[in-house]
Short mmCIF file of C-alpha atoms in Angstrom, two decimals:
data_model
loop_
_atom_site.label_atom_id
_atom_site.label_comp_id
_atom_site.label_asym_id
_atom_site.label_seq_id
_atom_site.Cartn_x
_atom_site.Cartn_y
_atom_site.Cartn_z
CA MET R 90 61.95 0.39 186.52
CA ALA R 91 63.68 -2.90 185.80
CA THR R 92 65.65 -5.49 187.75
CA LEU R 93 68.74 -7.22 186.41
CA SER R 94 69.07 -10.81 187.60
CA ILE R 95 72.59 -12.22 187.67
CA GLU R 96 73.39 -15.91 187.70
CA ASN R 97 77.08 -16.53 188.12
CA LYS R 98 78.40 -19.80 189.53
CA TYR R 99 81.97 -20.97 189.84
CA SER R 100 83.27 -24.36 190.87
CA VAL R 101 86.48 -26.33 190.70
CA THR R 102 86.11 -30.06 190.14
CA LEU R 103 89.13 -32.28 190.66
CA ASP R 104 89.42 -36.02 190.12
CA SER R 105 88.50 -36.48 193.78
CA GLY R 106 85.35 -34.32 193.45
CA THR R 107 84.33 -30.69 193.91
CA ARG R 108 86.75 -28.81 196.13
CA TYR R 109 85.26 -25.33 195.98
CA ALA R 110 82.07 -23.76 194.70
CA ILE R 111 80.52 -20.33 195.02
CA ASP R 112 77.26 -18.85 193.74
CA LEU R 113 77.53 -15.15 193.05
CA GLY R 114 73.89 -14.71 192.04
CA ASN R 115 72.62 -11.21 192.64
CA SER R 116 69.91 -8.74 191.67
CA VAL R 117 70.39 -5.14 190.64
CA THR R 118 67.18 -3.16 191.18
CA ASN R 119 65.98 0.21 189.89
CA VAL R 120 67.71 -0.12 186.52
CA GLY R 121 66.77 2.62 184.05
CA GLU R 122 68.48 3.19 180.71
CA VAL R 123 70.40 0.20 179.30
CA ILE R 124 73.16 -0.04 176.71
CA ASN R 125 73.40 -3.40 174.94
CA ARG R 126 75.60 -3.50 171.88
CA GLU R 127 78.48 -5.16 170.10
CA MET R 128 81.18 -3.04 168.59
CA ALA R 129 84.49 -3.44 166.81
CA VAL R 130 87.40 -2.21 168.94
CA PRO R 131 90.46 -1.23 166.88
CA THR R 132 94.11 -1.12 167.96
CA SER R 133 93.63 2.47 169.06
CA GLU R 134 91.64 3.46 172.16
CA VAL R 135 87.91 4.06 171.65
CA THR R 136 85.22 5.05 174.13
CA LEU R 137 82.68 2.37 175.06
CA ILE R 138 80.67 4.34 177.64
CA ASN R 139 80.65 7.89 178.96
CA VAL R 140 79.23 8.67 182.40
CA GLY R 141 77.71 12.11 182.85
CA ALA R 142 74.61 14.28 182.99
CA THR R 143 74.55 15.15 179.28
CA VAL R 144 72.07 13.11 177.25
CA ALA R 145 73.99 11.54 174.37
CA ALA R 146 74.51 8.21 172.62
CA GLY R 147 76.61 5.86 174.73
CA THR R 148 76.24 8.01 177.86
CA LEU R 149 74.79 6.89 181.20
CA THR R 150 74.17 9.14 184.22
CA ASP R 151 75.75 6.51 186.47
CA ILE R 152 76.60 2.82 186.36
CA LYS R 153 74.53 0.25 188.22
CA PHE R 154 76.23 -2.55 186.28
CA CYS R 155 78.55 -2.91 183.30
CA VAL R 156 79.76 -6.06 181.59
CA ILE R 157 82.40 -5.87 178.88
CA LYS R 158 83.04 -9.15 177.07
CA ASN R 159 85.82 -9.73 174.58
CA LEU R 160 84.16 -11.81 171.84
CA ASP R 161 87.43 -12.41 170.00
CA ASP R 162 88.79 -15.98 170.10
CA THR R 163 92.47 -15.02 169.84
CA ASN R 164 93.41 -11.50 170.92
CA PHE R 165 93.07 -9.61 174.19
CA ILE R 166 91.80 -6.08 174.73
CA ARG R 167 92.88 -3.46 177.25
CA ASP R 168 89.92 -1.97 179.07
CA ARG R 169 90.35 1.40 180.80
CA LEU R 170 88.24 2.80 183.62
CA GLU R 171 89.00 6.51 183.87
CA ASP R 172 88.28 9.38 186.19
CA THR R 173 89.37 12.06 183.71
CA GLY R 174 92.26 14.12 184.96
CA ALA R 175 92.65 12.06 188.12
CA MET R 176 93.17 8.32 187.81
CA THR R 177 92.88 5.39 185.45
CA SER R 178 92.77 1.64 185.89
CA ASP R 179 93.65 -0.65 182.97
CA HIS R 180 92.50 -4.26 182.77
CA LYS R 181 93.54 -6.98 180.36
CA ILE R 182 90.51 -8.89 179.07
CA ALA R 183 91.73 -12.07 177.38
CA ALA R 184 89.98 -13.60 174.38
CA GLY R 185 86.56 -14.83 175.51
CA ASP R 186 86.85 -13.24 178.99
CA HIS R 187 84.87 -10.42 180.54
CA LEU R 188 85.02 -7.62 183.13
CA VAL R 189 82.13 -6.72 185.44
CA VAL R 190 81.72 -3.34 187.20
CA PHE R 191 78.88 -2.53 189.61
CA ASN R 192 79.48 1.17 190.34
CA THR R 193 81.51 4.20 189.26
CA LYS R 194 83.89 4.39 192.22
CA LEU R 195 87.64 4.15 191.50
CA SER R 196 90.85 4.57 193.48
CA VAL R 197 94.26 3.78 192.00
CA HIS R 198 97.76 4.27 193.44
CA ALA R 199 100.77 3.58 191.23
CA THR R 200 103.18 3.52 194.17
CA GLY R 201 101.02 1.54 196.59
CA GLY R 202 100.24 4.66 198.62
CA ALA R 203 97.61 4.83 201.32
CA PHE R 204 93.96 5.09 200.34
CA SER R 205 92.67 8.65 200.33
CA ALA R 206 89.33 8.77 198.48
CA PHE R 207 87.31 7.27 195.65
CA GLY R 208 86.90 9.15 192.39
CA ASP R 209 84.10 8.61 189.90
CA ILE R 210 84.60 6.77 186.62
CA ASP R 211 83.49 9.00 183.79
CA THR R 212 84.79 7.07 180.79
CA ILE R 213 85.12 3.38 179.97
CA SER R 214 87.23 2.73 176.90
CA ALA R 215 88.99 -0.17 175.19
CA GLU R 216 91.84 -0.89 172.81
CA ALA R 217 92.62 -4.12 170.98
CA ASP R 218 96.17 -5.39 171.35
CA THR R 219 97.08 -7.10 168.09
CA ALA R 220 94.08 -6.89 165.78
CA GLU R 221 90.56 -5.48 165.88
CA CYS R 222 88.30 -7.34 168.35
CA LEU R 223 84.53 -7.58 168.61
CA VAL R 224 83.38 -6.51 172.09
CA ALA R 225 79.97 -6.81 173.76
CA VAL R 226 78.92 -3.99 176.11
CA PHE R 227 75.97 -4.45 178.47
CA ALA R 228 75.44 -1.67 181.00
CA GLY R 229 72.67 0.09 182.88
CA GLU R 230 72.07 3.19 184.97
CA SER R 231 69.81 4.00 187.92
CA CYS R 232 66.27 5.13 187.19
#
């Protein structure tokens, strides 16, 4: 059993001094299997992580945390969180930026409809926009 410690602080400093600051430090306990890798993401969609019961490379049984960082200094990637056959959510991750996910719950409505239920993310994939990008993936499951 492992614990992930997160240190994440944001502040805005203007000429007159700090106007806003927040500390989003957190701990994620009971972390089991961990994926920590860098991979080249081409301009076609590739799977970064699968979520499921089957033991396989790049597969977690659930997601306690997931960080996807675009290591490219120029191009963005499109990250997709997918509940296969139900819903998807696409996110633009600019050069040098990252996306953080702390569970597998997802609900998306294209028309702004009322909330009905959460689905479970079972695939996280990415696609580079203009040219291949190096991406860091750091994720863990419950133990």
